[in-house]
Tab-separated table of C-alpha atoms in Angstrom:
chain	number	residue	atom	x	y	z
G	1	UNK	CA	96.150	101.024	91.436
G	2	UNK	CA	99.109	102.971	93.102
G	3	UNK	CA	100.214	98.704	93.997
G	4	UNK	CA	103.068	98.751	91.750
G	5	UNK	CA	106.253	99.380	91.158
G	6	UNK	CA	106.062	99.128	87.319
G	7	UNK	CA	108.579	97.818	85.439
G	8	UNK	CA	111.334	100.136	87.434
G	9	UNK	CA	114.172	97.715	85.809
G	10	UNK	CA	112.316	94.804	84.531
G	11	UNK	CA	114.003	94.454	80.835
G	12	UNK	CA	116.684	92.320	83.091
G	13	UNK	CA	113.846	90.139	84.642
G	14	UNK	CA	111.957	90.005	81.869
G	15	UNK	CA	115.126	89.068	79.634
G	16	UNK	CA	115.876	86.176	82.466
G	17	UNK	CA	112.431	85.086	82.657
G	18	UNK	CA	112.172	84.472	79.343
G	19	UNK	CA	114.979	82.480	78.934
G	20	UNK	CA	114.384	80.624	81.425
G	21	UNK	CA	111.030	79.110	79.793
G	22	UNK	CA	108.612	81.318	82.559
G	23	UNK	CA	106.910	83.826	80.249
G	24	UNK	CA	106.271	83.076	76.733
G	25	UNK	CA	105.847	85.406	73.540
G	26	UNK	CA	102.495	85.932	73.332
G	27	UNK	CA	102.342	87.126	77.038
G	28	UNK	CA	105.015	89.704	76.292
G	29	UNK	CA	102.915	90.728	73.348
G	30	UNK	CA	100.008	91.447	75.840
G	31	UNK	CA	102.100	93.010	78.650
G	32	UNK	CA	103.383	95.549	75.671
G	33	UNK	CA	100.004	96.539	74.867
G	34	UNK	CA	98.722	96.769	78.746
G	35	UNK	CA	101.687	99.257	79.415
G	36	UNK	CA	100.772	101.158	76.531
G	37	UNK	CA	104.106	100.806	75.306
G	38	UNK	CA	103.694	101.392	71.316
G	39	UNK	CA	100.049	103.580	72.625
G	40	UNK	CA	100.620	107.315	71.249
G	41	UNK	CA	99.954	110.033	73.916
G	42	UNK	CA	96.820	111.776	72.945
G	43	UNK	CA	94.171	113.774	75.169
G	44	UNK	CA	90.687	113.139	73.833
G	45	UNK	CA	89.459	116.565	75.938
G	46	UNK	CA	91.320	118.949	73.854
G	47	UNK	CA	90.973	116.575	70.974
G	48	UNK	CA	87.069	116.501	70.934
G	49	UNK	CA	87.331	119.908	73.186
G	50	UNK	CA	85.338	118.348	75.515
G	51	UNK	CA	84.378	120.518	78.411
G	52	UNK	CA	86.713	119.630	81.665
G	53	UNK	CA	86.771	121.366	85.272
G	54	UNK	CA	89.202	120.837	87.438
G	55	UNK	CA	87.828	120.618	91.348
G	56	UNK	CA	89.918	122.696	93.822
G	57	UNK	CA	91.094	121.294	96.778
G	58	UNK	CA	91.307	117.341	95.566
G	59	UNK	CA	95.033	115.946	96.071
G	60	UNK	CA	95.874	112.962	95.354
G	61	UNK	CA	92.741	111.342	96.128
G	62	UNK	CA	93.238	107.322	95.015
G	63	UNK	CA	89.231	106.396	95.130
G	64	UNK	CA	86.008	107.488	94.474
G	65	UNK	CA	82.477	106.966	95.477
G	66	UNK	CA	78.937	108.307	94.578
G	67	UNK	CA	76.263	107.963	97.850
G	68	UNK	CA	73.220	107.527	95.033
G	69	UNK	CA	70.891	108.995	97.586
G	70	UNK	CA	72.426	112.348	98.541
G	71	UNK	CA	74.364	112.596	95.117
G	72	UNK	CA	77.733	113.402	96.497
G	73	UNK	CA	80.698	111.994	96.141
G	74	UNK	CA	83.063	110.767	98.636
G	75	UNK	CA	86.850	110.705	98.313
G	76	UNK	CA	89.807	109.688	100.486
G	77	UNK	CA	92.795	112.290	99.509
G	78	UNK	CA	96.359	113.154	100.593
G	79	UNK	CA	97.499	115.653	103.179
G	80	UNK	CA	99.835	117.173	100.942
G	81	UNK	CA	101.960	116.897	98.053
G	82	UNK	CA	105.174	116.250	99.703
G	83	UNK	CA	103.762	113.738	101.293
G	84	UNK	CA	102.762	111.508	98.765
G	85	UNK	CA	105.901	111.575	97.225
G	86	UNK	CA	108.098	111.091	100.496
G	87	UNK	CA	105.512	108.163	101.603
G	88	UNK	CA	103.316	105.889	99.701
G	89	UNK	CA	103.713	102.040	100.663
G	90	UNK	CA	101.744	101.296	97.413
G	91	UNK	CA	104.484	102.201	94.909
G	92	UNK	CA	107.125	101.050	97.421
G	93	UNK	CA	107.934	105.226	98.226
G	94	UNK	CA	109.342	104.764	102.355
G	95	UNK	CA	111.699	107.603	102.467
G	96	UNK	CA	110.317	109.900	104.836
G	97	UNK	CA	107.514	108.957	107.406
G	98	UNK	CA	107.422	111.569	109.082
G	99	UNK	CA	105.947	113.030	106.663
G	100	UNK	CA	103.018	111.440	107.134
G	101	UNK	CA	102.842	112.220	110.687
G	102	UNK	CA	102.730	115.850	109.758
G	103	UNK	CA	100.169	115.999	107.334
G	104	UNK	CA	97.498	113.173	107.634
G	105	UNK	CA	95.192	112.524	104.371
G	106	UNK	CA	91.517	113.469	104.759
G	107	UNK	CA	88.192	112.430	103.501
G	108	UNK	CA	86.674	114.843	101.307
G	109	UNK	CA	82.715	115.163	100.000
G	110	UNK	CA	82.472	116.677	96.175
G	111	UNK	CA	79.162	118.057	95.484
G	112	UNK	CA	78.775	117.055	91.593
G	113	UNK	CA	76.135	119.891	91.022
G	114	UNK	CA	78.444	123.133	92.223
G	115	UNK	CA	81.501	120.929	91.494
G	116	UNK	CA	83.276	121.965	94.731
G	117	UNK	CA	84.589	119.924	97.674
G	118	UNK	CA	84.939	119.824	101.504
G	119	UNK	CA	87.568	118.570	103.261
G	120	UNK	CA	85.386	116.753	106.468
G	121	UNK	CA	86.803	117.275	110.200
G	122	UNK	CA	88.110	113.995	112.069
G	123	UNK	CA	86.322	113.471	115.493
G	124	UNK	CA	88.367	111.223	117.492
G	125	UNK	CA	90.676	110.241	115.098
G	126	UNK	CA	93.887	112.377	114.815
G	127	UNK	CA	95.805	110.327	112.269
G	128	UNK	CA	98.390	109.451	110.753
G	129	UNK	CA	96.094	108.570	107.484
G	130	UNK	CA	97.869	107.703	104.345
G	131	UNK	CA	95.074	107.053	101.896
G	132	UNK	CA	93.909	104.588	99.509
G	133	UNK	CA	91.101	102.349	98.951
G	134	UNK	CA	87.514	103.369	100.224
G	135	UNK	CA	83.998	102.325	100.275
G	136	UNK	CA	81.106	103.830	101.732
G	137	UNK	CA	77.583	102.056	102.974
G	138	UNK	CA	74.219	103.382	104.185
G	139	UNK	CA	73.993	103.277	107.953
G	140	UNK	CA	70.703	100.864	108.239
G	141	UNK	CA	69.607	102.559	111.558
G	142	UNK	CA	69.434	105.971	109.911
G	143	UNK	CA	66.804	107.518	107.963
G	144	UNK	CA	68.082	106.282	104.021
G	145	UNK	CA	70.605	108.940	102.425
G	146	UNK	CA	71.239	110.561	105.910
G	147	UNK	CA	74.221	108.655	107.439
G	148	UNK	CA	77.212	106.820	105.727
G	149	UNK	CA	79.959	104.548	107.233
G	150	UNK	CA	83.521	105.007	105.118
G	151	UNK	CA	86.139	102.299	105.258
G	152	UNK	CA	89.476	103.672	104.099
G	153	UNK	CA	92.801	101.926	103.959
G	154	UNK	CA	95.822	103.660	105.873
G	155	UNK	CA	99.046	103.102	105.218
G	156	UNK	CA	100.377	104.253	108.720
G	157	UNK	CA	104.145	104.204	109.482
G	158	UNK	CA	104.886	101.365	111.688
G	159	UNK	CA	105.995	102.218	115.157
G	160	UNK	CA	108.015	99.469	115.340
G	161	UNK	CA	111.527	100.160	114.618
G	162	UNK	CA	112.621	96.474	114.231
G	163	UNK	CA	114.489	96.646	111.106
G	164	UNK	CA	112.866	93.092	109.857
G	165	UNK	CA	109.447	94.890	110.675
G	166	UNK	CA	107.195	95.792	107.383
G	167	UNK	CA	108.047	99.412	107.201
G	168	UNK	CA	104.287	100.547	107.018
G	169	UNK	CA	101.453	98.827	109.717
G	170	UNK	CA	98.404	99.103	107.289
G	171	UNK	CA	94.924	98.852	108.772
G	172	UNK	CA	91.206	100.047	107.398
G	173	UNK	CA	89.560	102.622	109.235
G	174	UNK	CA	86.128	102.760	110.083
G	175	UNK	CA	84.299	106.294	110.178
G	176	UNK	CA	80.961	107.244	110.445
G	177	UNK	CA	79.313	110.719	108.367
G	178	UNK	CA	76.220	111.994	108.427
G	179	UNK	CA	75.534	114.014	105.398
G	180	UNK	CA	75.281	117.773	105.411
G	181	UNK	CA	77.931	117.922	108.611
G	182	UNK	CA	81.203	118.769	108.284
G	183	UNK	CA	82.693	115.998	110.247
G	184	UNK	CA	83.220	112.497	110.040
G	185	UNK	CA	83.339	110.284	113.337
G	186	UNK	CA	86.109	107.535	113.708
G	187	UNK	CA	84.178	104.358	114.967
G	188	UNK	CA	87.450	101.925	114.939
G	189	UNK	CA	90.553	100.809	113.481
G	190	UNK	CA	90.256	97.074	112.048
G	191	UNK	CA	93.796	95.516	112.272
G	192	UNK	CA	94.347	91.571	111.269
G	193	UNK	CA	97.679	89.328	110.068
G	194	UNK	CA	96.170	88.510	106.820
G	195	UNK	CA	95.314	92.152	105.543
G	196	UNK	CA	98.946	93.116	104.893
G	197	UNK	CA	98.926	95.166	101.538
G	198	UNK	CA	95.658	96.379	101.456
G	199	UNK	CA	94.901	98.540	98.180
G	200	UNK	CA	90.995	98.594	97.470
G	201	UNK	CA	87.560	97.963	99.929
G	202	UNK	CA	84.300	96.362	99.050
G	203	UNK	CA	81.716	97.119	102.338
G	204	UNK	CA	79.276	94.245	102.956
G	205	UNK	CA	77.777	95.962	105.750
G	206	UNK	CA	78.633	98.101	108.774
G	207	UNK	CA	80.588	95.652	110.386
G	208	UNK	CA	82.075	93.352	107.227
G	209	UNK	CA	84.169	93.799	103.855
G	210	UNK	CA	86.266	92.283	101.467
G	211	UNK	CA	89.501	93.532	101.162
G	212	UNK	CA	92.269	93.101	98.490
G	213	UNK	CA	95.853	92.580	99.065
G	214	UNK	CA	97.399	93.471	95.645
G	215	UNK	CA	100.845	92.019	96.401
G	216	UNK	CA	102.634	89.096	98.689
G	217	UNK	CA	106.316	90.994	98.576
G	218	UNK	CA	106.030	94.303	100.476
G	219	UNK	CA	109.275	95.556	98.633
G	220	UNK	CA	112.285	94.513	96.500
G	221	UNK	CA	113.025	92.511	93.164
G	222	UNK	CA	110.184	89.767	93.786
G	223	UNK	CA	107.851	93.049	94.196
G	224	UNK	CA	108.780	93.742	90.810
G	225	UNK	CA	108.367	90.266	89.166
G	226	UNK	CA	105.070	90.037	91.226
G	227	UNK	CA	103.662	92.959	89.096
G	228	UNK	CA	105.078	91.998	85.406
G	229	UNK	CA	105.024	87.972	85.920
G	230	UNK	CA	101.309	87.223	85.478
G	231	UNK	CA	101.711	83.978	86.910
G	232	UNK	CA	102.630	85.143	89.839
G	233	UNK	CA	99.321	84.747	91.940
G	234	UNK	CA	100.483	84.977	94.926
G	235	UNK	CA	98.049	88.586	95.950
G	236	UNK	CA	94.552	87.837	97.304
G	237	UNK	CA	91.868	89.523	98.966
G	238	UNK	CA	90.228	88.972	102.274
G	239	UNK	CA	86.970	88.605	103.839
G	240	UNK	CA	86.644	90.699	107.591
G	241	UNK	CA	84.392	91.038	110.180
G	242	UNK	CA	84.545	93.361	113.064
G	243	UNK	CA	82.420	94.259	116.460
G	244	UNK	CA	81.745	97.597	117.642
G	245	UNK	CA	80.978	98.478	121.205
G	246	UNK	CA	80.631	101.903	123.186
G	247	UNK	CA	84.261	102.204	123.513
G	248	UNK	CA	87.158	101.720	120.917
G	249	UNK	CA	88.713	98.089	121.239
G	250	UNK	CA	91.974	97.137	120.678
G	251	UNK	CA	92.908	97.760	117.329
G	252	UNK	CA	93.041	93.835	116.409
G	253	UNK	CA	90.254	92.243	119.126
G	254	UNK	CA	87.157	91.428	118.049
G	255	UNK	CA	88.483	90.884	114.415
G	256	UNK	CA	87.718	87.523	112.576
G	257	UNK	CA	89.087	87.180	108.933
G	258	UNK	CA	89.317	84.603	106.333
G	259	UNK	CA	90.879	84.015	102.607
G	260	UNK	CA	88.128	84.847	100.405
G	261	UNK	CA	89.714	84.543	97.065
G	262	UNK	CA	93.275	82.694	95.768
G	263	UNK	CA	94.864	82.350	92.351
G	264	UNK	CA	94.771	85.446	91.270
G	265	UNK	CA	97.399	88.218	89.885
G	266	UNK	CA	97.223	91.761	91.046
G	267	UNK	CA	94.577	91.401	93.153
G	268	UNK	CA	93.948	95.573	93.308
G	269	UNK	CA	90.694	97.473	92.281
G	270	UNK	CA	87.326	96.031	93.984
G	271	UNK	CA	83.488	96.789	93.372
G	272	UNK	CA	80.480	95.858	93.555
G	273	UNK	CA	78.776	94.067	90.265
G	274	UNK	CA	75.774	94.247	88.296
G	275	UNK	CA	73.288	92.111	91.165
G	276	UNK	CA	74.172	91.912	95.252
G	277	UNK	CA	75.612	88.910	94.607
G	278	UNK	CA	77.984	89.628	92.172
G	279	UNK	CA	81.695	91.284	92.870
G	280	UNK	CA	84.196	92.519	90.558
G	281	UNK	CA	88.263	92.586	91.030
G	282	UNK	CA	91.195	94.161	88.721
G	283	UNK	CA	94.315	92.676	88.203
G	284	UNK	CA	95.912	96.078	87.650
G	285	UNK	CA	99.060	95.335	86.352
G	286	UNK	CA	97.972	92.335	84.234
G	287	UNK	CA	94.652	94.833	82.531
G	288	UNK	CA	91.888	92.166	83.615
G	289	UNK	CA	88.970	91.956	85.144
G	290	UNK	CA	87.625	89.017	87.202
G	291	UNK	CA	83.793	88.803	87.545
G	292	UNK	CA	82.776	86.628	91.139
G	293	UNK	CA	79.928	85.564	93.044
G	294	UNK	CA	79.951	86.012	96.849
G	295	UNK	CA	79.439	82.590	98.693
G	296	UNK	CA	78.893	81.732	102.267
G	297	UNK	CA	80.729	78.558	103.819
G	298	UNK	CA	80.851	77.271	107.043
G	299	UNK	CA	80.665	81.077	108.612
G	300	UNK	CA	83.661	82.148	106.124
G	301	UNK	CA	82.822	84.585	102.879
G	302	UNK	CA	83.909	82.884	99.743
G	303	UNK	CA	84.394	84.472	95.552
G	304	UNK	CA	84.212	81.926	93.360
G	305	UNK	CA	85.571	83.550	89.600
G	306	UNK	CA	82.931	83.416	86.999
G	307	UNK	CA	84.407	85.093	84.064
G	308	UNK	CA	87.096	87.364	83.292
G	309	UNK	CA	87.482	90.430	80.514
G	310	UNK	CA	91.350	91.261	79.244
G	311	UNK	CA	91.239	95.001	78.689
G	312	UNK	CA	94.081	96.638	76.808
G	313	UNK	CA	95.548	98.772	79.420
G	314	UNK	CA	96.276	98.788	83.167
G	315	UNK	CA	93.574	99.354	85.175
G	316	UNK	CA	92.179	100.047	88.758
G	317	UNK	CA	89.219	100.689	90.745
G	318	UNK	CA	85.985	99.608	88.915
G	319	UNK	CA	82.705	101.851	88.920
G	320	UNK	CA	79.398	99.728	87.958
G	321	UNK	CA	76.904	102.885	86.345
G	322	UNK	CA	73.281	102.578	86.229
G	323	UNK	CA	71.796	104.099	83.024
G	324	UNK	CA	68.731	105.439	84.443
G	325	UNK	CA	67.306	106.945	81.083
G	326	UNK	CA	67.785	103.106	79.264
G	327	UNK	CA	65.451	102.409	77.075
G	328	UNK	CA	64.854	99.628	74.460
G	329	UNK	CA	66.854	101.174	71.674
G	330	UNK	CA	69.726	102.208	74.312
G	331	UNK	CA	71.541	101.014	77.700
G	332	UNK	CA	74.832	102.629	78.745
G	333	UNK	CA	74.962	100.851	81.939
G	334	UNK	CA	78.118	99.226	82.554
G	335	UNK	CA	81.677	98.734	84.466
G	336	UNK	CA	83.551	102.285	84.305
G	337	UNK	CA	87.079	101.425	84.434
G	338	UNK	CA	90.172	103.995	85.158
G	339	UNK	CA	93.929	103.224	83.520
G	340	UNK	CA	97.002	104.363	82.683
G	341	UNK	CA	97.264	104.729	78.905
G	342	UNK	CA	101.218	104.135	79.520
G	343	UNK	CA	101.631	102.627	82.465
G	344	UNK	CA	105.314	101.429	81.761
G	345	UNK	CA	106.360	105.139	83.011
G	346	UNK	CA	105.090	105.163	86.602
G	347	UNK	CA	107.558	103.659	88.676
G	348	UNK	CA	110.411	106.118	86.660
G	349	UNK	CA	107.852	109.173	88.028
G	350	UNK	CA	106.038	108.329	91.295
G	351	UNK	CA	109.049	110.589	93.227
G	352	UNK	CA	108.665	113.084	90.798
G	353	UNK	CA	106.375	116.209	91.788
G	354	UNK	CA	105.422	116.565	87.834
G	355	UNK	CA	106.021	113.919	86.261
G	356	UNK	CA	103.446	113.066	82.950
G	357	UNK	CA	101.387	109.579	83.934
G	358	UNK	CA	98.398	109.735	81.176
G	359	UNK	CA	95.523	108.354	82.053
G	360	UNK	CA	92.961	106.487	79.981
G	361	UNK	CA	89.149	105.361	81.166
G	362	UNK	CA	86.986	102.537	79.200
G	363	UNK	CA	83.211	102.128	79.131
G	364	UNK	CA	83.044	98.207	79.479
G	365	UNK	CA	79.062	96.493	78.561
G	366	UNK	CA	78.116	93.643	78.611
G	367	UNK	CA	75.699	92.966	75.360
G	368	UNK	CA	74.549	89.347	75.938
G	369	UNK	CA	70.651	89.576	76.189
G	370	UNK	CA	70.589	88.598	79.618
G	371	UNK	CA	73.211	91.029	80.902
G	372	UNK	CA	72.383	89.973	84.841
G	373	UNK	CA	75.581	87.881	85.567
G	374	UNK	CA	77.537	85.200	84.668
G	375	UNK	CA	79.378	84.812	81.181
G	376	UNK	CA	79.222	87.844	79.187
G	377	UNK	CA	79.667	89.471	76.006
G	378	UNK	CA	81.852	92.211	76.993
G	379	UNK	CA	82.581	95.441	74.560
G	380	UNK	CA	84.770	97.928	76.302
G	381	UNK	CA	84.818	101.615	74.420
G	382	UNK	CA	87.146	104.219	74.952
G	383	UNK	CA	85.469	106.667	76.952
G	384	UNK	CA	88.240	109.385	77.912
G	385	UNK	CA	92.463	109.639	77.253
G	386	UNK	CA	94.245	112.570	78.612
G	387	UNK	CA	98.128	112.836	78.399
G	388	UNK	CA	98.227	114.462	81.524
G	389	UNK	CA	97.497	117.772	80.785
G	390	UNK	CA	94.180	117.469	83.071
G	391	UNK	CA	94.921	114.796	84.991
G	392	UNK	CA	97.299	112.129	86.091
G	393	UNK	CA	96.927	108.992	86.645
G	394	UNK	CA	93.365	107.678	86.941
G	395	UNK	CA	92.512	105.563	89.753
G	396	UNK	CA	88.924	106.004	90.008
G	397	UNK	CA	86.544	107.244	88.062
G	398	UNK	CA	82.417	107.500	88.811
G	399	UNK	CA	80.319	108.783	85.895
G	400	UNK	CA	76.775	110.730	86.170
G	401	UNK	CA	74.158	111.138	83.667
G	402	UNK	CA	72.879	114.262	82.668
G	403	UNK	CA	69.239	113.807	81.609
G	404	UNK	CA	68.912	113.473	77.630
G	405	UNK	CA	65.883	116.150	77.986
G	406	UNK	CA	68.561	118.608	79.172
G	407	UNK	CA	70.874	118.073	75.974
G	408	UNK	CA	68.551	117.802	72.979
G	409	UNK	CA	67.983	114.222	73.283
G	410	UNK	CA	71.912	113.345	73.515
G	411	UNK	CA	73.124	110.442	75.925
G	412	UNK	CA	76.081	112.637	77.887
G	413	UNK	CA	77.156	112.619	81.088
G	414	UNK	CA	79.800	114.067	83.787
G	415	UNK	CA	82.755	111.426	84.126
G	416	UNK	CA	85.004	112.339	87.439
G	417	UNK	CA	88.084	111.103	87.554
G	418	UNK	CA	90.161	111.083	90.369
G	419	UNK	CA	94.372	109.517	90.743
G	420	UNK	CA	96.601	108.577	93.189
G	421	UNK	CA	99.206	111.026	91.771
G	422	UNK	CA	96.747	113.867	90.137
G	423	UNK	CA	97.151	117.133	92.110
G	424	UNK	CA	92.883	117.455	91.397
G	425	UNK	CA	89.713	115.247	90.729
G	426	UNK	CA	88.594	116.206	87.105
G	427	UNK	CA	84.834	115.952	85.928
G	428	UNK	CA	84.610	116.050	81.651
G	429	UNK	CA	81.291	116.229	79.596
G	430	UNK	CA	81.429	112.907	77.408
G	431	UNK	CA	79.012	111.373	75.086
G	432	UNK	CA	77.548	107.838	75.975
C-alpha cells in the first residue's frame, strides 16, 4: 500500500465534503469500517498461540514473491531504517534525500525451508533504490527455475532541483538473478511520462508489465481527498514495453507505454489472477478488489473490469495460492490479501520509528462451481490479525502449504508476511 497519506486531517475534508452533497452516509459508514475505526486491536498469534518467526535481516520490505520452481522468495527491502522514515514518496515522507543516496534498498531471497534471507549484490547498478512494488518472471532462455528477471519500483530523488519539479523521479528497474548466486544483474532502467506514482508491478514478460499509479496528486490536500474520496478515480495503471540491447539505453528510449485501465480509485496492489488471462488490482484505501481480463487492441494492452469484491479493511498487494493438496471435499486456493486492521493511524505514524500499525490478512475464495473467472461468489475469512507486536503493517503476504501428511491430516500452512514499515518479514503456522 505505503500510497497514502491516510486521513492525516481529513475530519475537515470529510466534514466539507459532506456538506457539500460529495460523499453520502452510507459511504462514510464503509470508509469507518475499512479504517478499522470501531475494529478492536487483537493479535490472533498470541491469541491462538500460533507459532511465528521473525526472519532476520528483512527491513521494510513492501512486496513479496514466491519463484514456485526454486521455492524461494523474493523481496525488495529498505537500506535502513532511517531511511524509510526520512524518504518514502509513497506516504508523501520527502524530508531528507540524501538519505537515500546513502543507503540504497536491496533485493533480498528468503529461503522458506531454513527461514533465513540474503541480501543479493548489485552488478552494475549502484543505486539510489528506494523500494516498492516487485514482480519476478522466469527467464524463457534459461533452463526453468534457474534464472529470474525482477522489476522493482524506485523511488529515486530527482536530480532536478527545479522547485516545480516532482520531488522524487520514479522509474522500474529491471534486474536479472540466477538462482543460487549471490548477485543480481541490472539489465535497465525503464523511465516513461505516464508512470509517475508507481506503487505495485505485474510482469507480462521480460520486456512488458503493467504498472499501477495509485495516485494523480504527488502531494498536498487533493493527495489526501484522493485517498478518502472514493470517487476520486483519477489513479490508473499502465501498460509498458521496453527493448534491451548489449548496452544500457537511455533511461526513457526504446520505451512505448499506454493507459491500460481508467476509472478506478486507488489503483495500488497488482497480481496475477486465477487463469493467464485474468489480473487482479486493489483499491487500497477504498478495501476493494477489481477482478480484469487482459485485452489486446490495436498493439496497446487493455483491462477491462469484470467484477469487484468490497473487503472490510484496507488492503494491498494480492497473492493468488494454489492449493496443491485440493481435493473434492476441500480447496483452499484463493486471493491472499494483506491490510491494515486500523488503517486510520498510518499517516499520524509513518515518521515515527515505532509507531503500532496492526496488520490484518484475509483468505478471499471464490465458491461458485466454476471458480475459473468471471463473476464470483467471493467468501473472504480472516486468516491472521496482529496488533503489531510481530509485525507492522502488512503489505504483502505469500502463503505455503505444508503437506496434510506432515500434520496429521490438518490443512496448515506457513503465511509470510512482509510491510512497508515492519522492521522484519514474519512467517506464522495457520490453519486453512
Amino acid at each position: 500500500m505505503a500510497g497514502s497519506k491516510f486521513l492525516v486531517a481529513p475530519l475537515v475534508v470529510i466534514l466539507a465534503a459532506v456538506l457539500a452533497g460529495y460523499i453520502n452516509v452510507a459511504s462514510i459508514y464503509r470508509s469507518v469500517r475499512v479504517f478499522g475505526i470501531l475494529r478492536a486491536e487483537e493479535s490472533t498469534i498470541a491469541k491462538e498461540q500460533l507459532r511465528a518467526i521473525r526472519i532476520a535481516d528483512t527491513p521494510y520490505c513492501e512486496d513479496l514473491h514466491r519463484h514456485a520452481a526454486s521455492g524461494l522468495l523474493f523481496a525488495a527491502c529498505e537500506g535502513s531504517e532511517e531511511t524509510r522514515h526520512a524518504w518514502f514518496p509513497p506516504l508523501t515522507i520527502f524530508d531528507n534525500g540524501s538519505k537515500a543516496l546513502q543507503t540504497p534498498g536491496t533485493i533480498t531471497a528468503i529461503d522458506p525451508e531454513t527461514m533465513k534471507a540474503k541480501r543479493l549484490q548489485f552488478e552494475g547498478f549502484s543505486g539510489p533504490f528506494v523500494t516498492h512494488g516487485i514482480d519476478i518472471i522466469d527467464d524463457p532462455k534459461a533452463e526453468l527455475g534457474k534464472a529470474i528477471y525482477i522489476f522493482a519500483v524506485n523511488h529515486r530523488p530527482n536530480a532536478d532541483k527545479d522547485p516545480l519539479a516532482p520531488k522524487a523521479d520514479s522509474v522500474i528497474e529491471v534486474f536479472h538473478h540466477t538462482i543460487g548466486t549471490n548477485t543480481v544483474r541490472h539489465v535497465r532502467t525503464v523511465k516513461h511520462g505516464l508512470i509517475t506514482t508507481p506503487n505495485d508491478i505485474l510482469a507480462l514478460s521480460p520486456t512488458s508489465f503493467l504498472v499501477t499509479n495509485d495516485h494523480f496528486y504527488r502531494d498536498g490536500i487533493m493527495r489526501i481527498i484522493e485517498d478518502i474520496y472514493t470517487a476520486a478515480t483519477w489513479s490508473n495503471t499502465i501498460y509498458a514495453k521496453f527493448e534491451v540491447g548489449k548496452s544500457k539505453p537511455d533511461e526513457a528510449a526504446q520505451v512505448k507505454a499506454n493507459v491500460a485501465l481508467t476509472g478506478l480509485h486507488n489503483n495500488n496492489g497488482l497480481g496475477p489472477g486465477r487463469n493467464p488471462g485474468e489480473v487482479v488490482l486493489v483499491d487500497a484505501a477504498g478495501g476493494m478488489v477489481h477482478f480484469g481480463e487482459i485485452k489486446t487492441k490495436d498493439d496497446e494492452v487493455l483491462i477491462n473490469v469484470t467484477d469487484t469484491f468490497e473487503a472490510e479493511s484496507t488492503l494491498d498487494n494480492p497473492h493468488y495460492f494454489v492449493d496443491p493438496y485440493a481435493n473434492n471435499t476441500f480447496d483452499a486456493s484463493g486471493f491472499i490479501l494483506p491490510g491494515l486492521s486500523k488503517g486510520i493511524h498510518l499517516a499520524g505514524n509513518a515518521r515515527l520509528a515505532d509507531g503500532k500499525d496492526g496488520v490484518i490478512v484475509w483468505h478471499l475464495r471464490d465458491r461458485s462451481p466454476l471458480a475459473k473467472g468471471g463473476k464470483g461468489k467471493w467468501e473472504a475469512k480472516l486468516l491472521l490479525q496482529d496488533n503489531a507486536d510481530f509485525i507492522r503493517t502488512a503489505s504483502g503476504s505469500v502463503l505455503i502449504p505444508i503437506d496434510p501428511a506432515q500434520s496429521n491430516g490438518r490443512r496448515q500452512a506457513w503465511l509470510f508476511v512482509t510491510g512497508f514499515m515492519s522492521k522484519n518479514v514474519v512467517a506464522v503456522k495457520v490453519g486453512l
